Amino acid sequence: MQKKIKQFNQYLLERYPTIWNTKIVWMLLASLIIHIVFFIIGYISHSDPKSLQKFDVRDDYFADGMIFIHLIISILMIVGWLILMFKNNAFKNFYPTTKWKLFSQFLQYFIIVFACTSFFFSYMTGFRLFVQNTYPDNEMSEKVAVINRTYPFFSQDIENYTLDNKVFPQYPDLFCETNIEKIDRNKKYFVYYDRVYQFYTLYSKTVDKKDAAGNYSYPQTEPENRFAYSEKNDDSETYYFKKEVVDLSPYIKTTGLTFYNFSSLFYRNNLEEKMFLKRGYYNDQFNDYKNSYRKERFEVNRLTAELLNKKNPAELEKLMKDFLRISGEFGIDHNLDSKNWAKMVYQPEDFNVRYFIKKYKVRPNEAYDPNGQYNDDYGTTTVATDARTEVVEGHIVNKSVQIKDFNPDISKQISPEDYFKKNLTDYYYNTSDLRNFLGNVDVIKSTDFFSENIHIYLWIAFFLASVIFSFRVTDLRSLLFSMISAGVLFLAVVLITVLYSVSGGRGNEEFFISYLLLGIGLLILLVPLCMMRKFGKLASSIFITVSINAFVLFVFLIFFIISLHQKETCRELISSNGYSDCKTIIETLDFSLSYIILVIGFVFMYFYTVILKKWKAMPE
């Protein structure tokens, strides 16, 4: 084996001396082995389903310490490679070389460093492949459907069972008013303890003009007391207003907590979870989601009502049994059993919610807090009123409206909070773990880890390759002097900027420092081009080293200056014409700018090899 390696090295030395010199073949082979190891680690890292029950497992590579192993291996590989490579340097020893050979050396440095520092992608590829194979889309869709069908019977949040959640069989587009000050007492309304409900039909008005602040103007022709809610679109905002009160008495058997009111989804295996975990969304996507969510709420309410109307305890128990089986597969902690759970729900006379389940396992001597450790969907029982509302002697009081006007017997009734505490069982189900699990499975499948992170590793490889290349072309003395010179220049720029600011330039520091850096950058680039012999070989090597390592930053500075002028122009448009939606070149290009500057950096390195050869030809 050792003999074959020597023969292969001799072959490269005789035919491809640059490749032999950079050791790229052996470094790529070693990197491939490490990448395979990281792929395997990523594949088995989350084999335990409990590891997917935390919030956003995409960060586990950094949180669990894999990044430190990654860094140690990368540093050892790069240092070992440099030791082997620095034994030979054709350029330093005056061997003939072309600009392409010089550039190819830089290119090979870049490839080697990238291969030795990008193990993250192999790990995440293994992780994603494991999730795709273990939790395929078709099976997960079926299991999510069972979960959503069972969710109405979790009995963990009283707010899910109040009357304002009911959307079936009445029209799903009705608006439920809960503010006691806005209730029309002359029309039909419903009361539950300190809550008042009144249902309205709606009409809408769309506004497409913005004010000076960039907000869509409220339709002045519409009274504010009829305003229900608004929805933003790409280029407009739709305002919804209450029209007429609808009497839903034929559809409402009780105003209390009942399973017939439930209309929430536990999980949507699409846009909602992706937007939530990615921490952002676009208006058009979000509006599509909201419109779809209304339909799905209606469907949940309809299916739940149909299941309850069948009054078939065996079917209810089977649904719960299937759900608990799925929960076991996902490693969710609970102490429920389908038989007793079905008995708690099955109350055929009215299907009111009589028993409640905890959201987490309570430790000994610990009081259960529905708003504490696992805050999921639970909301405190309040009435939506304005700032004039206050609480006196256990009931809501307002200067003009009192809850006793709607519910004279409130003092004889039990509050929803007390009812919840009184009927809270010892059963628990870790709801947040299940939601995190489903969200993580979905987001791992859908996230493009390569596109989101590749530019970071490309730039790490580019800058490290630039430093190594500048050292190979010049020497350690030039590299150290260039680092010291860059530090001195930075301090000088800071000092000059401070002096400029205190001398009356406050407010224009961005333009001043940008153009000051632009002038310094042009000088550094021009010295090797035009005045190399005047400065001498050592001084020129400092300018060359700074140029090689900082040219891409100079290009970014140019884009930044353009953006500053675009922002200034935009401010002038706003002051003269009102609101103006204008983007800078950096905002428009976004991540594409990173790749554009990277390509410019490679082009610069190719043409700059001519300057390097001229510098090397100078006398010592």
Coordinates of C-alpha atoms in Angstrom, one line a residue:
M1 CA 0.0 0.0 0.0
Q2 CA 2.8 2.4 0.9
K3 CA 4.6 1.6 -2.3
K4 CA 1.5 2.5 -4.3
I5 CA 1.1 5.8 -2.5
K6 CA 4.7 6.7 -3.3
Q7 CA 4.2 5.7 -7.0
F8 CA 1.0 7.9 -7.1
N9 CA 2.9 10.8 -5.5
Q10 CA 5.7 10.4 -8.0
Y11 CA 3.2 10.4 -10.9
L12 CA 1.6 13.6 -9.7
L13 CA 5.1 15.2 -9.1
E14 CA 6.1 14.4 -12.7
R15 CA 2.9 15.4 -14.5
Y16 CA 0.9 17.7 -12.2
P17 CA 3.4 19.4 -9.8
T18 CA 0.9 22.0 -8.6
I19 CA -1.5 19.3 -7.5
W20 CA 1.3 17.3 -5.9
N21 CA 2.5 20.5 -4.1
T22 CA -1.0 21.4 -2.7
K23 CA -1.7 17.8 -1.6
I24 CA -5.3 18.4 -2.8
V25 CA -5.9 14.7 -3.7
W26 CA -5.0 13.4 -0.3
M27 CA -6.8 16.2 1.5
L28 CA -10.0 15.7 -0.4
L29 CA -9.8 11.9 0.3
A30 CA -9.3 12.6 4.0
S31 CA -12.2 15.1 4.0
L32 CA -14.5 12.6 2.3
I33 CA -13.9 10.1 5.1
I34 CA -14.7 12.7 7.8
H35 CA -17.8 13.8 5.8
I36 CA -19.0 10.2 5.8
V37 CA -18.5 10.0 9.5
F38 CA -20.5 13.2 10.1
F39 CA -23.2 11.9 7.8
I40 CA -23.5 8.8 9.9
I41 CA -23.5 10.8 13.2
G42 CA -26.3 13.0 11.7
Y43 CA -28.3 10.0 10.7
I44 CA -28.3 8.4 14.2
S45 CA -28.3 11.6 16.2
H46 CA -32.1 11.9 16.6
S47 CA -33.1 8.2 16.5
D48 CA -34.7 8.7 19.8
P49 CA -38.1 10.5 19.1
K50 CA -37.7 12.4 22.4
S51 CA -34.8 14.3 20.9
L52 CA -37.3 15.9 18.4
Q53 CA -39.5 17.2 21.2
K54 CA -37.5 20.4 21.9
F55 CA -38.1 23.7 20.1
D56 CA -36.4 23.9 16.7
V57 CA -33.9 21.1 16.6
R58 CA -32.1 22.7 13.7
D59 CA -29.8 24.3 16.2
D60 CA -28.8 21.0 17.9
Y61 CA -25.6 20.9 15.8
F62 CA -24.4 23.9 17.7
A63 CA -26.2 23.4 21.0
D64 CA -25.2 19.8 21.5
G65 CA -21.4 20.4 21.0
M66 CA -21.0 18.9 17.5
I67 CA -19.6 22.3 16.3
F68 CA -16.7 22.0 18.7
I69 CA -15.7 18.5 17.4
H70 CA -16.1 20.0 13.9
L71 CA -13.8 22.9 14.7
I72 CA -11.1 20.7 16.3
I73 CA -11.1 18.3 13.3
S74 CA -11.0 21.2 10.8
I75 CA -8.1 22.9 12.7
L76 CA -6.1 19.7 12.9
M77 CA -6.6 18.9 9.2
I78 CA -5.7 22.4 8.0
V79 CA -2.6 22.7 10.3
G80 CA -1.4 19.2 9.2
W81 CA -1.9 20.1 5.6
L82 CA 0.0 23.4 5.9
I83 CA 2.9 21.7 7.5
L84 CA 3.1 19.2 4.6
M85 CA 2.6 21.8 1.9
F86 CA 5.1 24.4 3.2
K87 CA 7.9 22.0 2.6
N88 CA 7.8 23.1 -1.1
N89 CA 7.2 26.5 -2.6
A90 CA 8.1 26.8 -6.3
F91 CA 7.2 30.5 -6.4
K92 CA 9.6 31.4 -3.6
N93 CA 12.4 29.4 -5.2
F94 CA 12.2 31.2 -8.5
Y95 CA 10.9 28.2 -10.5
P96 CA 9.1 29.3 -13.7
T97 CA 5.3 29.7 -13.2
T98 CA 2.4 31.1 -15.1
K99 CA -0.5 33.2 -13.8
W100 CA -2.9 30.2 -14.3
K101 CA -0.7 28.0 -12.1
L102 CA -0.7 30.7 -9.4
F103 CA -4.4 31.1 -9.6
S104 CA -5.0 27.3 -9.6
Q105 CA -3.0 27.2 -6.4
F106 CA -5.4 29.7 -4.8
L107 CA -8.3 27.7 -6.2
Q108 CA -7.0 24.5 -4.8
Y109 CA -6.5 26.2 -1.4
F110 CA -10.1 27.3 -1.5
I111 CA -11.4 23.8 -2.3
I112 CA -9.3 22.2 0.4
V113 CA -10.3 24.6 3.1
F114 CA -14.0 24.3 2.1
A115 CA -13.8 20.5 2.2
C116 CA -12.2 20.6 5.6
T117 CA -14.7 23.1 7.2
S118 CA -18.1 22.1 5.7
F119 CA -18.9 19.0 7.8
F120 CA -22.1 20.7 8.9
F121 CA -23.7 19.9 5.6
S122 CA -23.0 16.1 5.8
Y123 CA -24.4 16.0 9.3
M124 CA -27.6 17.8 8.4
T125 CA -27.9 15.7 5.2
G126 CA -27.8 12.5 7.4
F127 CA -30.3 14.1 9.9
R128 CA -32.7 15.0 7.1
L129 CA -32.5 11.6 5.4
F130 CA -33.2 9.9 8.7
V131 CA -36.3 12.0 9.3
Q132 CA -37.5 11.5 5.7
N133 CA -37.1 7.7 6.0
T134 CA -38.5 7.3 9.5
Y135 CA -41.4 9.7 9.2
P136 CA -42.5 9.6 5.5
D137 CA -45.0 12.3 4.3
N138 CA -47.9 9.9 3.6
E139 CA -47.7 8.3 7.0
M140 CA -47.3 11.6 8.8
S141 CA -50.3 13.1 7.0
E142 CA -52.5 10.2 8.2
K143 CA -51.2 10.5 11.8
V144 CA -51.7 14.3 11.8
A145 CA -55.3 13.7 10.7
V146 CA -55.9 11.4 13.6
I147 CA -54.2 13.9 16.0
N148 CA -56.4 16.7 14.7
R149 CA -59.5 14.5 15.0
T150 CA -58.6 13.7 18.7
Y151 CA -57.6 17.2 19.6
P152 CA -61.1 18.3 20.5
F153 CA -61.1 15.9 23.4
F154 CA -57.8 17.0 25.0
S155 CA -59.8 19.1 27.5
Q156 CA -56.8 21.2 28.5
D157 CA -57.8 24.7 27.7
I158 CA -61.2 26.2 28.6
E159 CA -60.8 28.9 25.9
N160 CA -61.1 26.2 23.2
Y161 CA -64.6 25.3 24.4
T162 CA -66.3 28.7 24.8
L163 CA -69.1 29.8 22.5
D164 CA -67.0 32.2 20.3
N165 CA -65.2 29.1 18.9
K166 CA -68.4 27.7 17.4
V167 CA -68.5 27.9 13.6
F168 CA -70.8 25.0 12.6
P169 CA -73.5 24.7 11.5
Q170 CA -73.8 28.5 11.2
Y171 CA -71.9 30.4 8.6
P172 CA -68.1 30.3 9.2
D173 CA -67.7 33.9 8.2
L174 CA -69.7 35.4 11.1
F175 CA -68.0 37.6 13.6
C176 CA -68.5 37.0 17.3
E177 CA -68.4 40.2 19.4
T178 CA -67.2 39.7 23.0
N179 CA -66.7 43.3 24.2
I180 CA -69.6 44.1 26.5
E181 CA -69.5 47.8 25.6
K182 CA -70.2 46.9 21.9
I183 CA -73.1 44.5 22.5
D184 CA -76.4 45.6 21.1
R185 CA -78.8 44.9 23.9
N186 CA -81.8 45.2 21.7
K187 CA -80.6 42.2 19.6
K188 CA -80.0 38.6 20.6
Y189 CA -76.9 37.9 22.6
F190 CA -75.6 35.0 24.8
V191 CA -74.1 35.0 28.2
Y192 CA -71.8 32.7 30.1
Y193 CA -70.7 33.9 33.5
D194 CA -68.7 37.1 32.8
R195 CA -68.7 36.7 29.0
V196 CA -71.1 38.0 26.4
Y197 CA -71.4 36.8 22.8
Q198 CA -73.2 38.4 19.9
F199 CA -72.9 37.2 16.3
Y200 CA -72.8 39.5 13.3
T201 CA -72.7 39.2 9.5
L202 CA -69.9 41.3 7.9
Y203 CA -69.2 43.6 5.0
S204 CA -65.8 44.7 3.8
K205 CA -64.0 47.7 2.3
T206 CA -60.6 47.5 0.7
V207 CA -58.1 50.4 0.9
D208 CA -55.1 50.6 -1.5
K209 CA -53.7 54.0 -0.6
K210 CA -51.1 54.5 2.2
D211 CA -50.6 57.5 4.4
A212 CA -47.2 59.2 5.1
A213 CA -46.3 56.6 7.7
G214 CA -46.8 53.8 5.1
N215 CA -50.0 52.4 6.7
Y216 CA -53.3 51.9 4.8
S217 CA -55.8 54.5 5.8
Y218 CA -58.9 53.6 7.8
P219 CA -62.1 54.1 5.7
Q220 CA -63.4 57.4 7.2
T221 CA -66.9 56.7 6.0
E222 CA -67.2 53.8 8.4
P223 CA -68.0 54.2 12.1
E224 CA -65.3 52.8 14.4
N225 CA -67.8 51.0 16.6
R226 CA -68.7 48.7 13.7
F227 CA -65.1 47.8 13.0
A228 CA -64.4 44.0 13.4
Y229 CA -60.9 43.3 12.1
S230 CA -58.7 43.9 9.1
E231 CA -56.4 41.8 6.8
K232 CA -53.4 43.0 4.9
N233 CA -52.7 41.9 1.3
D234 CA -49.7 42.6 -1.0
D235 CA -50.9 46.0 -2.2
S236 CA -54.0 46.7 -0.1
E237 CA -55.8 46.2 3.3
T238 CA -59.3 44.9 3.7
Y239 CA -61.3 46.2 6.6
Y240 CA -64.3 44.2 7.9
F241 CA -67.3 45.8 9.6
K242 CA -70.3 44.4 11.5
K243 CA -73.5 44.5 9.6
E244 CA -76.4 42.8 11.2
V245 CA -77.0 40.7 14.3
V246 CA -77.8 37.0 13.6
D247 CA -79.9 35.0 16.0
L248 CA -78.2 31.6 16.4
S249 CA -80.5 30.3 19.1
P250 CA -81.6 27.2 17.1
Y251 CA -77.9 26.1 16.9
I252 CA -76.8 26.9 20.5
K253 CA -78.0 24.4 23.1
T254 CA -75.8 25.8 25.9
T255 CA -73.6 28.9 26.4
G256 CA -71.1 27.0 28.6
L257 CA -68.1 24.8 27.9
T258 CA -69.0 22.1 25.4
F259 CA -67.2 19.9 22.9
Y260 CA -69.7 21.1 20.3
N261 CA -67.9 24.5 20.3
F262 CA -64.4 23.2 19.6
S263 CA -63.0 24.3 16.2
S264 CA -59.2 24.5 16.6
L265 CA -56.5 22.6 14.7
F266 CA -53.7 21.0 16.7
Y267 CA -51.2 21.1 13.8
R268 CA -51.1 22.0 10.2
N269 CA -48.6 20.1 8.2
N270 CA -47.7 23.1 6.0
L271 CA -47.4 26.8 6.0
E272 CA -48.2 27.6 9.7
E273 CA -45.5 25.5 11.3
K274 CA -42.9 26.4 8.6
M275 CA -43.5 30.1 9.0
F276 CA -43.5 29.8 12.8
L277 CA -40.2 27.9 13.0
K278 CA -38.6 30.0 10.3
R279 CA -39.6 33.1 12.2
G280 CA -41.1 35.0 9.3
Y281 CA -43.7 35.0 6.6
Y282 CA -45.0 37.0 3.6
N283 CA -48.4 38.7 3.6
D284 CA -49.8 36.8 0.6
Q285 CA -48.8 33.5 2.1
F286 CA -50.2 34.4 5.5
N287 CA -53.5 35.4 4.0
D288 CA -53.8 32.2 2.1
Y289 CA -53.1 30.4 5.3
K290 CA -55.8 32.4 7.2
N291 CA -58.4 31.7 4.5
S292 CA -57.6 28.0 4.5
Y293 CA -57.6 27.9 8.3
R294 CA -61.2 29.2 8.5
K295 CA -62.3 26.4 6.3
E296 CA -60.4 23.8 8.3
R297 CA -61.9 25.2 11.6
F298 CA -65.3 24.8 10.1
E299 CA -64.4 21.2 9.1
V300 CA -63.0 20.4 12.6
N301 CA -66.2 21.7 14.2
R302 CA -68.4 19.8 11.7
L303 CA -66.6 16.4 12.1
T304 CA -66.5 16.8 15.9
A305 CA -70.3 17.5 16.0
E306 CA -71.0 14.5 13.7
L307 CA -68.9 12.2 15.9
L308 CA -70.7 13.4 19.1
N309 CA -74.1 13.1 17.5
K310 CA -73.5 9.5 16.7
K311 CA -73.3 8.8 20.5
N312 CA -71.1 5.8 19.9
P313 CA -68.6 5.4 22.7
A314 CA -66.8 2.6 20.9
E315 CA -66.0 4.8 18.0
L316 CA -64.8 7.5 20.3
E317 CA -62.6 5.1 22.3
K318 CA -61.1 3.7 19.0
L319 CA -60.1 7.2 17.9
M320 CA -58.4 7.8 21.3
K321 CA -56.7 4.4 21.1
D322 CA -55.2 5.2 17.7
F323 CA -54.1 8.6 19.0
L324 CA -52.3 7.1 22.0
R325 CA -50.6 4.5 19.8
I326 CA -49.2 7.3 17.7
S327 CA -48.2 9.2 20.8
G328 CA -46.2 6.1 21.9
E329 CA -44.5 6.0 18.5
F330 CA -43.5 9.6 19.0
G331 CA -42.3 9.1 22.6
I332 CA -44.8 11.6 24.1
D333 CA -45.1 11.4 27.9
H334 CA -48.6 10.9 29.3
N335 CA -50.7 8.7 31.6
L336 CA -53.9 8.5 29.6
D337 CA -55.7 5.3 28.6
S338 CA -58.4 5.2 26.0
K339 CA -61.1 3.6 28.1
N340 CA -61.1 6.1 31.0
W341 CA -60.5 9.0 28.6
A342 CA -63.6 8.1 26.6
K343 CA -65.6 7.9 29.8
M344 CA -64.6 11.4 30.7
V345 CA -65.7 12.8 27.3
Y346 CA -68.8 10.7 26.7
Q347 CA -71.7 12.6 28.3
P348 CA -74.5 11.9 25.7
E349 CA -77.0 14.3 27.4
D350 CA -75.1 17.5 26.4
F351 CA -71.4 16.7 25.9
N352 CA -70.3 19.5 28.1
V353 CA -66.7 19.5 29.3
R354 CA -66.8 18.1 32.8
Y355 CA -63.2 16.9 33.3
F356 CA -59.8 18.6 32.4
I357 CA -56.4 17.1 31.6
K358 CA -53.1 18.6 32.6
K359 CA -50.5 19.7 30.0
Y360 CA -47.6 18.2 31.8
K361 CA -46.6 15.8 34.6
V362 CA -46.7 17.6 37.9
R363 CA -43.9 16.8 40.3
P364 CA -44.6 16.0 44.0
N365 CA -45.7 19.0 46.0
E366 CA -46.0 21.1 42.9
A367 CA -49.1 23.1 42.0
Y368 CA -50.3 22.8 38.4
D369 CA -50.1 26.0 36.5
P370 CA -51.9 25.9 33.1
N371 CA -50.0 29.1 32.2
G372 CA -46.6 27.9 33.5
Q373 CA -44.2 25.2 32.5
Y374 CA -45.9 24.2 29.2
N375 CA -47.8 27.3 28.1
D376 CA -49.5 26.1 25.0
D377 CA -52.9 27.5 24.1
Y378 CA -54.4 28.2 27.4
G379 CA -55.6 31.8 27.9
T380 CA -56.9 33.4 31.1
T381 CA -60.6 34.0 31.3
T382 CA -61.1 37.6 30.6
V383 CA -63.5 39.8 28.7
A384 CA -62.3 42.0 25.9
T385 CA -63.0 45.5 27.2
D386 CA -61.3 48.9 27.0
A387 CA -59.1 50.7 29.5
R388 CA -62.1 51.9 31.5
T389 CA -62.8 48.4 32.7
E390 CA -62.0 47.4 36.3
V391 CA -62.8 44.4 38.6
V392 CA -64.8 45.0 41.8
E393 CA -66.0 42.3 44.1
G394 CA -65.4 39.5 41.6
H395 CA -67.3 41.0 38.7
I396 CA -66.4 43.3 35.8
V397 CA -67.5 46.9 36.3
N398 CA -67.4 49.7 33.8
K399 CA -68.5 53.4 34.0
S400 CA -71.3 52.7 31.6
V401 CA -71.6 48.9 31.5
Q402 CA -71.7 46.2 34.2
I403 CA -71.7 42.5 33.7
K404 CA -74.7 42.2 36.0
D405 CA -76.7 44.0 33.4
F406 CA -76.2 40.9 31.2
N407 CA -76.0 38.2 33.9
P408 CA -77.9 39.1 37.1
D409 CA -77.2 35.7 38.6
I410 CA -73.4 35.9 38.2
S411 CA -72.8 35.9 42.0
K412 CA -74.6 32.5 42.2
Q413 CA -72.5 30.9 39.4
I414 CA -69.1 29.3 39.5
S415 CA -66.4 31.1 37.5
P416 CA -64.7 29.3 34.5
E417 CA -61.4 29.4 36.4
D418 CA -62.8 27.8 39.5
Y419 CA -64.7 25.3 37.4
F420 CA -61.4 24.3 35.7
K421 CA -59.6 23.9 39.0
K422 CA -62.5 21.9 40.6
N423 CA -62.7 19.4 37.7
L424 CA -58.9 19.1 37.0
T425 CA -57.9 15.4 36.9
D426 CA -54.6 13.7 37.6
Y427 CA -54.3 12.7 33.9
Y428 CA -51.7 14.6 31.9
Y429 CA -50.5 14.7 28.3
N430 CA -47.4 16.7 27.2
T431 CA -49.1 18.6 24.4
S432 CA -46.1 20.9 23.8
D433 CA -43.8 17.9 23.2
L434 CA -46.2 16.6 20.5
R435 CA -46.5 20.0 18.8
N436 CA -42.7 20.5 18.8
F437 CA -42.2 17.0 17.5
L438 CA -44.5 17.5 14.5
G439 CA -43.1 20.9 13.8
N440 CA -39.5 19.6 13.9
V441 CA -40.2 16.7 11.6
D442 CA -41.9 19.1 9.1
V443 CA -39.3 21.8 9.2
I444 CA -36.3 19.4 8.9
K445 CA -37.9 17.9 5.8
S446 CA -38.6 21.3 4.2
T447 CA -35.6 23.4 5.2
D448 CA -32.9 23.9 2.6
F449 CA -29.9 23.8 4.9
F450 CA -27.4 24.0 2.0
S451 CA -28.7 27.3 0.4
E452 CA -29.2 28.9 3.8
N453 CA -25.7 28.3 5.1
I454 CA -23.4 27.7 2.1
H455 CA -22.3 31.3 1.7
I456 CA -20.9 31.3 5.2
Y457 CA -18.6 28.4 4.6
L458 CA -17.7 29.7 1.1
W459 CA -16.5 32.9 2.7
I460 CA -14.6 31.1 5.5
A461 CA -12.8 29.1 2.8
F462 CA -12.2 32.2 0.6
F463 CA -10.6 34.3 3.4
L464 CA -8.5 31.4 4.7
A465 CA -7.3 30.6 1.2
S466 CA -6.5 34.3 0.7
V467 CA -4.3 34.4 3.8
I468 CA -2.5 31.2 2.9
F469 CA -2.0 32.3 -0.7
S470 CA -0.6 35.7 0.3
F471 CA 1.8 34.0 2.7
R472 CA 2.9 31.5 0.0
V473 CA 3.5 34.4 -2.5
T474 CA 5.3 36.7 -0.1
D475 CA 6.5 35.7 3.3
L476 CA 5.6 35.7 7.0
R477 CA 7.2 39.1 7.6
S478 CA 5.0 40.7 4.9
L479 CA 1.9 39.0 6.3
L480 CA 2.6 40.3 9.8
F481 CA 3.4 43.8 8.7
S482 CA 0.2 43.9 6.6
M483 CA -1.8 42.8 9.7
I484 CA -0.2 45.5 11.8
S485 CA -0.7 48.1 9.0
A486 CA -4.4 47.2 8.7
G487 CA -4.8 47.6 12.5
V488 CA -3.1 51.0 12.5
L489 CA -5.3 52.1 9.5
F490 CA -8.4 51.0 11.4
L491 CA -7.5 53.0 14.5
A492 CA -6.7 56.0 12.3
V493 CA -10.0 55.8 10.5
V494 CA -11.9 55.6 13.9
L495 CA -9.9 58.6 15.3
I496 CA -10.5 60.7 12.2
T497 CA -14.2 59.9 12.2
V498 CA -14.5 60.9 15.9
L499 CA -12.7 64.2 15.1
Y500 CA -15.0 64.8 12.2
S501 CA -18.1 64.1 14.3
V502 CA -17.2 66.4 17.1
S503 CA -16.1 69.2 14.7
G504 CA -19.6 69.5 13.2
G505 CA -20.1 66.5 11.0
R506 CA -22.6 64.7 13.3
G507 CA -25.2 62.9 11.4
N508 CA -23.1 62.3 8.2
E509 CA -20.6 59.9 9.7
E510 CA -21.7 57.0 7.5
F511 CA -20.9 59.0 4.3
F512 CA -17.7 60.3 5.7
I513 CA -16.3 57.0 6.9
S514 CA -17.4 55.2 3.7
Y515 CA -15.7 57.6 1.4
L516 CA -12.6 57.8 3.6
L517 CA -12.3 54.0 3.4
L518 CA -12.9 54.1 -0.3
G519 CA -10.0 56.5 -0.8
I520 CA -7.7 54.4 1.4
G521 CA -8.8 51.3 -0.5
L522 CA -8.1 52.9 -3.9
L523 CA -4.6 54.0 -2.7
I524 CA -3.8 50.5 -1.5
L525 CA -4.9 49.0 -4.8
L526 CA -3.1 51.6 -7.0
V527 CA 0.4 51.3 -5.3
P528 CA 1.1 47.8 -6.6
L529 CA -0.3 48.7 -10.0
C530 CA 1.5 52.0 -10.6
M531 CA 4.1 52.8 -7.9
M532 CA 5.6 49.4 -6.9
R533 CA 9.2 50.3 -7.7
K534 CA 9.0 53.6 -5.9
F535 CA 7.9 51.9 -2.6
G536 CA 10.3 49.0 -2.8
K537 CA 9.8 45.3 -2.5
L538 CA 9.0 45.0 1.2
A539 CA 6.5 48.0 1.3
S540 CA 4.9 46.8 -1.9
S541 CA 4.4 43.3 -0.4
I542 CA 2.4 44.9 2.4
F543 CA 0.1 46.6 -0.1
I544 CA -0.2 43.4 -2.1
T545 CA -1.1 41.3 0.9
V546 CA -3.7 43.8 2.1
S547 CA -5.1 43.9 -1.5
I548 CA -5.4 40.1 -1.8
N549 CA -7.2 39.8 1.6
A550 CA -9.4 42.9 1.6
F551 CA -10.4 43.3 -2.1
V552 CA -13.8 41.7 -1.6
L553 CA -14.5 44.0 1.4
F554 CA -13.6 46.9 -0.9
V555 CA -16.2 45.7 -3.4
F556 CA -18.8 45.4 -0.6
L557 CA -17.9 48.9 0.4
I558 CA -18.9 50.1 -3.1
F559 CA -22.3 48.4 -2.8
F560 CA -22.7 49.9 0.7
I561 CA -22.0 53.5 -0.6
I562 CA -24.5 53.0 -3.4
S563 CA -27.1 51.9 -0.8
L564 CA -26.4 55.0 1.3
H565 CA -27.2 57.2 -1.6
Q566 CA -30.3 55.2 -2.4
K567 CA -31.5 55.7 1.2
E568 CA -30.8 59.4 1.0
T569 CA -32.8 59.7 -2.2
C570 CA -35.6 57.7 -0.6
R571 CA -35.8 60.1 2.3
E572 CA -36.1 63.0 -0.1
L573 CA -38.9 61.3 -1.9
I574 CA -40.7 60.6 1.4
S575 CA -40.4 64.3 2.5
S576 CA -41.6 65.6 -0.8
N577 CA -44.2 63.0 -2.0
G578 CA -45.2 61.2 1.2
Y579 CA -44.7 57.5 1.6
S580 CA -42.3 55.9 -0.9
D581 CA -41.5 52.2 -0.8
C582 CA -37.9 51.9 -2.1
K583 CA -35.3 49.2 -1.6
T584 CA -31.5 49.6 -1.7
I585 CA -29.3 47.4 -4.0
I586 CA -28.2 45.4 -1.0
E587 CA -31.8 44.7 0.1
T588 CA -32.8 43.8 -3.5
L589 CA -29.9 41.4 -4.2
D590 CA -30.1 39.9 -0.6
F591 CA -28.0 36.7 -0.5
S592 CA -27.2 37.0 -4.2
L593 CA -24.9 39.9 -3.4
S594 CA -22.7 37.4 -1.4
Y595 CA -22.2 35.2 -4.4
I596 CA -21.7 38.1 -6.8
I597 CA -18.9 39.5 -4.6
L598 CA -17.4 36.0 -4.3
V599 CA -17.2 35.6 -8.1
I600 CA -15.7 39.1 -8.4
G601 CA -13.1 38.0 -5.8
F602 CA -12.1 35.0 -7.9
V603 CA -11.9 37.1 -11.0
F604 CA -9.7 39.6 -9.2
M605 CA -7.4 36.9 -7.9
Y606 CA -6.9 35.6 -11.5
F607 CA -5.9 38.9 -13.0
Y608 CA -3.9 40.0 -9.9
T609 CA -1.5 37.1 -10.5
V610 CA 0.2 39.4 -13.1
I611 CA 1.0 41.9 -10.4
L612 CA 2.4 39.1 -8.2
K613 CA 4.8 38.0 -10.9
K614 CA 6.0 41.6 -11.5
W615 CA 6.5 42.0 -7.7
K616 CA 8.5 38.8 -7.5
A617 CA 10.7 39.9 -10.3
M618 CA 11.8 43.0 -8.4
P619 CA 15.2 43.0 -6.8
E620 CA 15.5 42.4 -3.0

